[in-house]
Amino acid sequence: MALADFVADLDALADAAQQAFASVADAAALEEARVEFTGAKAGKLKAAQQGLGKVDKADKPAAGKKFNEAKTAVEAALEAARQRVAASGIVVRPGPAVAKASAIAPRVIIGGPLDVTVPGKKLRLGHLHPVTQTIADMKDIMGRLGFTAVEGPEIEDEWHNFEALNIPAIHPARDPLDNFYLATAQVAASQRPAGAPQEKPLLLRSQTSTVQIRVMESTPPPVRIISLGRVYRPDTADATHYPMFHQIEGLLIDRGVTMADLKSVLRLFCQSYFGKYEVHIRFRPSFFPFTEPSVEVDMNWQGGWMEMGGAGMVDPNVLRAVGYDPEEVTGFAFGLGVERVCMRQHGITDIRALYENDVRFLSQF
Ligand code: PHE
Protein backbone atom coordinates (compact mmCIF):
# COMPACT_ATOMS: atom_id res chain seq x y z
CA MET A 1 0.00 0.00 0.00
CA ALA A 2 1.29 3.45 -0.95
CA LEU A 3 2.03 5.84 1.92
CA ALA A 4 -0.17 8.55 0.33
CA ASP A 5 -3.22 6.25 0.35
CA PHE A 6 -2.59 5.21 3.94
CA VAL A 7 -2.29 8.84 5.03
CA ALA A 8 -5.43 9.86 3.12
CA ASP A 9 -7.43 7.05 4.79
CA LEU A 10 -6.13 8.07 8.21
CA ASP A 11 -7.01 11.73 7.65
CA ALA A 12 -10.52 10.77 6.60
CA LEU A 13 -10.86 8.56 9.65
CA ALA A 14 -9.67 11.30 12.04
CA ASP A 15 -12.05 13.84 10.45
CA ALA A 16 -14.99 11.48 10.70
CA ALA A 17 -14.18 10.67 14.33
CA GLN A 18 -13.82 14.33 15.30
CA GLN A 19 -17.14 15.17 13.66
CA ALA A 20 -18.90 12.24 15.30
CA PHE A 21 -17.57 13.06 18.78
CA ALA A 22 -18.40 16.74 18.34
CA SER A 23 -22.03 15.97 17.57
CA VAL A 24 -22.89 13.43 20.30
CA ALA A 25 -25.51 14.82 22.67
CA ASP A 26 -25.66 12.26 25.42
CA ALA A 27 -23.74 9.44 27.00
CA ALA A 28 -25.41 6.75 24.92
CA ALA A 29 -24.41 8.39 21.64
CA LEU A 30 -20.95 8.99 23.00
CA GLU A 31 -20.55 5.34 23.88
CA GLU A 32 -21.69 4.33 20.40
CA ALA A 33 -19.14 6.66 18.75
CA ARG A 34 -16.42 5.47 21.10
CA VAL A 35 -16.99 1.84 20.14
CA GLU A 36 -17.12 2.74 16.43
CA PHE A 37 -13.79 4.57 16.41
CA THR A 38 -11.68 3.41 19.32
CA GLY A 39 -13.26 0.04 20.13
CA ALA A 40 -10.49 -2.43 20.99
CA LYS A 41 -11.76 -5.26 18.76
CA ALA A 42 -13.61 -3.78 15.81
CA GLY A 43 -12.92 -0.06 16.08
CA LYS A 44 -11.90 1.89 12.98
CA LEU A 45 -8.59 2.92 14.53
CA LYS A 46 -7.82 -0.72 15.17
CA ALA A 47 -8.51 -1.51 11.48
CA ALA A 48 -6.25 1.35 10.39
CA GLN A 49 -3.49 0.02 12.61
CA GLN A 50 -3.78 -3.33 10.92
CA GLY A 51 -3.37 -1.47 7.56
CA LEU A 52 0.10 -0.40 8.76
CA GLY A 53 1.36 -3.89 8.00
CA LYS A 54 0.56 -3.47 4.29
CA VAL A 55 2.56 -0.23 3.88
CA ASP A 56 5.88 -0.53 2.01
CA LYS A 57 8.72 -1.28 4.33
CA ALA A 58 10.58 1.98 3.58
CA ASP A 59 7.51 4.05 4.39
CA LYS A 60 6.77 2.28 7.67
CA PRO A 61 8.38 4.84 10.05
CA ALA A 62 6.52 7.75 8.43
CA ALA A 63 3.25 5.76 8.40
CA GLY A 64 3.65 4.81 12.05
CA LYS A 65 4.22 8.41 13.01
CA LYS A 66 1.15 9.49 11.07
CA PHE A 67 -0.92 6.74 12.73
CA ASN A 68 0.09 7.93 16.20
CA GLU A 69 -0.87 11.50 15.36
CA ALA A 70 -4.28 10.42 14.13
CA LYS A 71 -4.81 8.23 17.20
CA THR A 72 -3.95 11.10 19.55
CA ALA A 73 -6.33 13.43 17.71
CA VAL A 74 -9.20 10.90 17.89
CA GLU A 75 -8.62 10.24 21.58
CA ALA A 76 -8.52 13.98 22.31
CA ALA A 77 -11.86 14.40 20.51
CA LEU A 78 -13.32 11.51 22.55
CA GLU A 79 -12.13 13.05 25.84
CA ALA A 80 -13.53 16.48 24.92
CA ALA A 81 -16.89 14.88 24.12
CA ARG A 82 -16.84 13.01 27.42
CA GLN A 83 -16.35 16.22 29.39
CA ARG A 84 -18.99 18.09 27.42
CA VAL A 85 -21.62 15.37 28.02
CA ALA A 86 -20.75 15.12 31.72
CA ALA A 87 -21.02 18.88 32.22
CA SER A 88 -24.32 19.17 30.37
CA GLY A 89 -26.17 17.61 33.29
CA ILE A 90 -28.38 15.46 31.16
CA VAL A 91 -29.58 12.09 32.32
CA VAL A 92 -26.67 9.74 32.20
CA ARG A 93 -27.39 6.12 31.42
CA PRO A 94 -24.70 3.51 31.11
CA GLY A 95 -24.46 2.17 27.58
CA PRO A 96 -26.14 -1.12 26.62
CA ALA A 97 -22.90 -3.00 27.23
CA VAL A 98 -22.85 -1.95 30.87
CA ALA A 99 -26.54 -2.65 31.33
CA LYS A 100 -26.12 -6.13 29.96
CA ALA A 101 -23.06 -6.86 32.03
CA SER A 102 -24.81 -6.20 35.30
CA ALA A 103 -27.94 -7.90 36.52
CA ILE A 104 -28.79 -4.78 38.51
CA ALA A 105 -30.95 -2.20 36.75
CA PRO A 106 -28.78 0.57 35.29
CA ARG A 107 -28.53 3.52 37.63
CA VAL A 108 -29.95 6.78 36.43
CA ILE A 109 -28.18 9.81 37.82
CA ILE A 110 -30.35 12.86 37.57
CA GLY A 111 -28.80 16.29 37.84
CA GLY A 112 -25.37 15.48 36.49
CA PRO A 113 -22.36 13.79 37.98
CA LEU A 114 -21.78 13.72 41.70
CA ASP A 115 -19.10 16.03 43.03
CA VAL A 116 -18.11 14.46 46.33
CA THR A 117 -16.05 17.49 47.33
CA VAL A 118 -19.07 19.81 47.55
CA PRO A 119 -20.15 20.32 51.21
CA GLY A 120 -23.39 18.45 51.92
CA LYS A 121 -26.73 19.94 52.85
CA LYS A 122 -26.83 20.94 56.51
CA LEU A 123 -28.76 18.33 58.44
CA ARG A 124 -31.36 19.71 60.82
CA LEU A 125 -30.74 18.01 64.12
CA GLY A 126 -33.21 18.15 66.96
CA HIS A 127 -32.18 19.40 70.38
CA LEU A 128 -33.44 19.62 73.94
CA HIS A 129 -36.43 21.81 74.73
CA PRO A 130 -35.37 25.13 76.31
CA VAL A 131 -37.07 24.20 79.60
CA THR A 132 -35.25 20.85 79.62
CA GLN A 133 -31.98 22.70 79.02
CA THR A 134 -32.71 25.03 81.94
CA ILE A 135 -33.51 22.05 84.17
CA ALA A 136 -30.26 20.34 83.19
CA ASP A 137 -28.26 23.50 83.95
CA MET A 138 -29.97 23.92 87.32
CA LYS A 139 -29.31 20.31 88.27
CA ASP A 140 -25.71 20.74 87.28
CA ILE A 141 -25.19 23.88 89.36
CA MET A 142 -26.99 22.54 92.43
CA GLY A 143 -25.09 19.27 92.05
CA ARG A 144 -21.85 21.20 92.38
CA LEU A 145 -23.24 22.80 95.55
CA GLY A 146 -23.75 19.31 96.95
CA PHE A 147 -27.48 18.83 96.32
CA THR A 148 -28.68 15.46 95.00
CA ALA A 149 -31.57 15.51 92.51
CA VAL A 150 -34.54 13.31 93.45
CA GLU A 151 -37.87 12.72 91.78
CA GLY A 152 -41.36 12.44 93.16
CA PRO A 153 -44.72 11.40 91.72
CA GLU A 154 -46.89 13.94 89.89
CA ILE A 155 -50.04 12.26 91.21
CA GLU A 156 -50.12 12.85 94.94
CA ASP A 157 -52.32 12.36 97.97
CA GLU A 158 -53.41 15.13 100.31
CA TRP A 159 -50.94 14.10 102.98
CA HIS A 160 -47.89 14.89 100.86
CA ASN A 161 -49.35 17.85 98.98
CA PHE A 162 -50.98 19.53 102.01
CA GLU A 163 -51.31 17.85 105.39
CA ALA A 164 -47.64 17.11 106.14
CA LEU A 165 -46.76 20.55 104.79
CA ASN A 166 -48.81 22.11 107.56
CA ILE A 167 -51.71 22.97 105.23
CA PRO A 168 -54.81 21.83 107.16
CA ALA A 169 -58.14 20.81 105.61
CA ILE A 170 -59.70 24.24 106.14
CA HIS A 171 -56.87 26.03 104.30
CA PRO A 172 -58.01 27.85 101.13
CA ALA A 173 -55.08 26.36 99.15
CA ARG A 174 -56.96 23.04 99.29
CA ASP A 175 -60.01 24.44 97.50
CA PRO A 176 -61.08 21.98 94.77
CA LEU A 177 -61.28 24.94 92.38
CA ASP A 178 -57.58 25.66 92.92
CA ASN A 179 -56.39 22.10 92.39
CA PHE A 180 -56.68 19.31 89.85
CA TYR A 181 -58.36 16.61 91.93
CA LEU A 182 -58.48 13.17 90.36
CA ALA A 183 -60.29 9.97 91.24
CA THR A 184 -59.84 8.57 94.74
CA ALA A 185 -57.54 5.68 95.57
CA GLN A 186 -58.36 2.70 97.81
CA VAL A 187 -56.32 2.57 101.00
CA ALA A 188 -55.25 -0.90 102.12
CA ALA A 189 -56.68 -1.84 105.50
CA SER A 190 -53.17 -2.43 106.88
CA GLN A 191 -52.19 1.19 106.13
CA ARG A 192 -55.31 2.79 107.53
CA PRO A 193 -55.85 3.77 111.19
CA ALA A 194 -59.06 2.43 112.71
CA GLY A 195 -62.06 4.44 111.58
CA ALA A 196 -60.19 6.19 108.71
CA PRO A 197 -61.94 6.27 105.32
CA GLN A 198 -61.24 3.47 102.85
CA GLU A 199 -60.53 5.90 100.04
CA LYS A 200 -58.20 8.86 99.77
CA PRO A 201 -58.45 11.70 97.25
CA LEU A 202 -55.64 12.06 94.72
CA LEU A 203 -54.60 15.19 92.89
CA LEU A 204 -51.97 16.45 90.46
CA ARG A 205 -49.34 17.97 92.74
CA SER A 206 -49.61 21.76 92.95
CA GLN A 207 -46.03 22.18 94.19
CA THR A 208 -42.79 20.22 94.33
CA SER A 209 -42.71 20.68 98.12
CA THR A 210 -44.37 17.23 98.19
CA VAL A 211 -40.94 15.76 97.48
CA GLN A 212 -39.55 17.35 100.68
CA ILE A 213 -41.98 15.22 102.65
CA ARG A 214 -41.31 12.03 100.67
CA VAL A 215 -37.56 12.39 101.16
CA MET A 216 -37.70 13.24 104.88
CA GLU A 217 -40.12 10.37 105.53
CA SER A 218 -37.67 7.90 104.09
CA THR A 219 -34.27 9.31 105.12
CA PRO A 220 -32.89 10.48 108.45
CA PRO A 221 -31.19 13.90 108.56
CA PRO A 222 -28.96 15.40 107.23
CA VAL A 223 -30.74 15.96 103.91
CA ARG A 224 -29.52 17.99 100.96
CA ILE A 225 -31.70 17.52 97.90
CA ILE A 226 -33.29 19.28 94.98
CA SER A 227 -36.31 18.13 93.03
CA LEU A 228 -37.24 19.41 89.60
CA GLY A 229 -40.51 18.67 87.92
CA ARG A 230 -43.97 19.54 86.74
CA VAL A 231 -46.66 21.03 88.93
CA TYR A 232 -50.29 21.71 88.04
CA ARG A 233 -52.69 24.51 88.93
CA PRO A 234 -56.00 25.30 87.22
CA ASP A 235 -54.93 28.77 86.07
CA THR A 236 -56.20 30.22 82.81
CA ALA A 237 -53.28 30.35 80.40
CA ASP A 238 -51.97 33.83 79.66
CA ALA A 239 -48.54 35.35 79.03
CA THR A 240 -47.31 34.51 82.55
CA HIS A 241 -49.55 31.60 83.62
CA TYR A 242 -49.95 28.08 82.39
CA PRO A 243 -51.88 25.24 84.06
CA MET A 244 -48.70 23.14 84.06
CA PHE A 245 -45.26 24.49 84.82
CA HIS A 246 -41.99 23.42 86.45
CA GLN A 247 -40.49 24.13 89.84
CA ILE A 248 -37.09 23.52 91.35
CA GLU A 249 -37.40 22.64 95.02
CA GLY A 250 -34.43 22.69 97.35
CA LEU A 251 -34.22 21.28 100.87
CA LEU A 252 -31.33 21.28 103.31
CA ILE A 253 -31.74 19.87 106.81
CA ASP A 254 -28.87 19.65 109.28
CA ARG A 255 -27.79 20.92 112.67
CA GLY A 256 -27.54 24.68 112.95
CA VAL A 257 -28.76 25.66 109.48
CA THR A 258 -29.71 29.34 109.28
CA MET A 259 -31.28 31.77 106.89
CA ALA A 260 -27.83 33.05 106.00
CA ASP A 261 -27.14 29.61 104.49
CA LEU A 262 -30.34 29.88 102.49
CA LYS A 263 -29.40 33.25 101.10
CA SER A 264 -25.85 32.16 100.27
CA VAL A 265 -27.02 29.05 98.42
CA LEU A 266 -29.60 31.00 96.43
CA ARG A 267 -27.12 33.72 95.56
CA LEU A 268 -24.49 31.20 94.46
CA PHE A 269 -27.11 29.39 92.43
CA CYS A 270 -28.30 32.53 90.62
CA GLN A 271 -24.76 33.81 90.16
CA SER A 272 -23.72 30.53 88.53
CA TYR A 273 -26.80 30.39 86.36
CA PHE A 274 -26.58 33.94 85.06
CA GLY A 275 -22.77 33.80 85.20
CA LYS A 276 -22.04 36.89 83.12
CA TYR A 277 -23.97 39.26 85.36
CA GLU A 278 -23.41 40.31 88.92
CA VAL A 279 -26.30 38.91 90.89
CA HIS A 280 -27.94 40.06 94.11
CA ILE A 281 -30.67 38.30 96.04
CA ARG A 282 -33.41 40.10 97.95
CA PHE A 283 -35.75 38.56 100.53
CA ARG A 284 -39.21 40.00 101.16
CA PRO A 285 -41.26 38.80 104.16
CA SER A 286 -43.99 36.39 103.12
CA PHE A 287 -46.00 33.45 104.36
CA PHE A 288 -46.03 29.76 103.57
CA PRO A 289 -47.61 27.22 105.94
CA PHE A 290 -44.55 24.96 105.72
CA THR A 291 -41.82 27.54 106.42
CA GLU A 292 -41.33 29.95 109.29
CA PRO A 293 -40.07 32.58 108.70
CA SER A 294 -41.02 32.67 105.01
CA VAL A 295 -39.74 34.92 102.26
CA GLU A 296 -40.28 35.76 98.61
CA VAL A 297 -37.00 35.58 96.73
CA ASP A 298 -36.14 38.25 94.15
CA MET A 299 -33.05 38.46 92.00
CA ASN A 300 -31.77 41.70 90.50
CA TRP A 301 -32.03 41.57 86.76
CA GLN A 302 -30.92 44.30 84.39
CA GLY A 303 -31.77 47.10 86.79
CA GLY A 304 -35.02 45.57 88.09
CA TRP A 305 -36.02 42.83 90.51
CA MET A 306 -37.24 39.53 89.18
CA GLU A 307 -39.43 37.25 91.33
CA MET A 308 -37.89 33.80 91.62
CA GLY A 309 -40.24 32.04 94.07
CA GLY A 310 -40.67 31.29 97.75
CA ALA A 311 -38.37 30.08 100.51
CA GLY A 312 -37.93 29.93 104.25
CA MET A 313 -36.87 27.91 107.26
CA VAL A 314 -38.70 24.58 107.44
CA ASP A 315 -41.57 24.89 109.93
CA PRO A 316 -41.12 22.76 113.09
CA ASN A 317 -44.58 21.28 112.42
CA VAL A 318 -43.30 19.88 109.13
CA LEU A 319 -40.20 18.41 110.78
CA ARG A 320 -42.43 16.79 113.40
CA ALA A 321 -44.82 15.43 110.74
CA VAL A 322 -41.97 13.45 109.17
CA GLY A 323 -40.55 12.30 112.50
CA TYR A 324 -37.62 14.72 112.80
CA ASP A 325 -36.84 16.49 116.06
CA PRO A 326 -37.02 20.28 115.55
CA GLU A 327 -34.88 20.72 118.67
CA GLU A 328 -32.11 18.73 116.97
CA VAL A 329 -32.14 19.86 113.36
CA THR A 330 -33.22 22.87 111.37
CA GLY A 331 -33.29 23.48 107.66
CA PHE A 332 -34.31 25.65 104.79
CA ALA A 333 -36.44 25.03 101.74
CA PHE A 334 -37.04 26.94 98.55
CA GLY A 335 -39.23 26.56 95.49
CA LEU A 336 -38.43 28.52 92.34
CA GLY A 337 -40.17 28.73 88.98
CA VAL A 338 -38.18 27.11 86.15
CA GLU A 339 -40.05 28.72 83.23
CA ARG A 340 -39.54 32.15 84.69
CA VAL A 341 -35.77 31.72 84.73
CA CYS A 342 -35.75 30.11 81.28
CA MET A 343 -37.87 32.93 79.84
CA ARG A 344 -35.69 35.66 81.32
CA GLN A 345 -32.56 33.99 80.09
CA HIS A 346 -33.82 33.83 76.49
CA GLY A 347 -35.97 36.96 76.45
CA ILE A 348 -39.19 34.95 75.96
CA THR A 349 -42.20 37.06 76.91
CA ASP A 350 -45.06 34.55 76.67
CA ILE A 351 -44.97 31.25 78.58
CA ARG A 352 -47.44 29.71 76.11
CA ALA A 353 -44.78 29.82 73.39
CA LEU A 354 -42.87 27.15 75.34
CA TYR A 355 -45.74 24.67 75.04
CA GLU A 356 -47.05 25.26 71.54
CA ASN A 357 -44.36 22.99 70.12
CA ASP A 358 -43.78 25.20 67.11
CA VAL A 359 -40.43 24.11 65.65
CA ARG A 360 -39.80 27.57 64.23
CA PHE A 361 -39.84 28.86 67.80
CA LEU A 362 -38.10 25.95 69.51
CA SER A 363 -35.27 25.66 66.98
CA GLN A 364 -33.96 29.04 68.09
CA PHE A 365 -32.68 27.77 71.44
N1 PHE B 1 -44.12 25.56 97.35
C1 PHE B 1 -44.11 27.00 97.28
C2 PHE B 1 -44.92 27.44 96.06
O1 PHE B 1 -45.22 26.62 95.24
C3 PHE B 1 -42.72 27.54 97.20
C4 PHE B 1 -41.91 27.26 98.43
C5 PHE B 1 -41.10 26.14 98.49
C6 PHE B 1 -41.93 28.13 99.48
C7 PHE B 1 -40.35 25.88 99.61
C8 PHE B 1 -41.16 27.91 100.61
C9 PHE B 1 -40.37 26.77 100.65
O2 PHE B 1 -45.22 28.58 95.89
CSV table of N, CA and C in Angstrom, one decimal, residues 10 42 111 113 119 146-148 188 191 207 351:
chain,number,residue,atom,x,y,z
A,10,LEU,N,-6.2,7.7,6.8
A,10,LEU,CA,-6.1,8.1,8.2
A,10,LEU,C,-6.8,9.4,8.4
A,42,ALA,N,-13.2,-4.1,17.2
A,42,ALA,CA,-13.6,-3.8,15.8
A,42,ALA,C,-13.6,-2.3,15.5
A,111,GLY,N,-29.4,15.1,37.3
A,111,GLY,CA,-28.8,16.3,37.8
A,111,GLY,C,-27.3,16.3,37.7
A,113,PRO,N,-23.2,14.7,37.2
A,113,PRO,CA,-22.4,13.8,38.0
A,113,PRO,C,-22.3,14.3,39.4
A,119,PRO,N,-19.6,20.6,49.9
A,119,PRO,CA,-20.2,20.3,51.2
A,119,PRO,C,-21.6,19.9,51.1
A,146,GLY,N,-23.6,20.4,96.1
A,146,GLY,CA,-23.7,19.3,97.0
A,146,GLY,C,-25.2,18.8,97.1
A,147,PHE,N,-26.1,19.3,96.2
A,147,PHE,CA,-27.5,18.8,96.3
A,147,PHE,C,-27.8,17.7,95.3
A,148,THR,N,-28.3,16.6,95.8
A,148,THR,CA,-28.7,15.5,95.0
A,148,THR,C,-30.1,15.6,94.4
A,188,ALA,N,-55.3,0.5,101.6
A,188,ALA,CA,-55.3,-0.9,102.1
A,188,ALA,C,-55.5,-0.8,103.6
A,191,GLN,N,-52.8,-0.1,106.1
A,191,GLN,CA,-52.2,1.2,106.1
A,191,GLN,C,-53.1,2.2,106.7
A,207,GLN,N,-47.4,21.6,93.9
A,207,GLN,CA,-46.0,22.2,94.2
A,207,GLN,C,-45.1,21.0,94.4
A,351,ILE,N,-45.2,32.6,78.2
A,351,ILE,CA,-45.0,31.2,78.6
A,351,ILE,C,-45.6,30.2,77.6
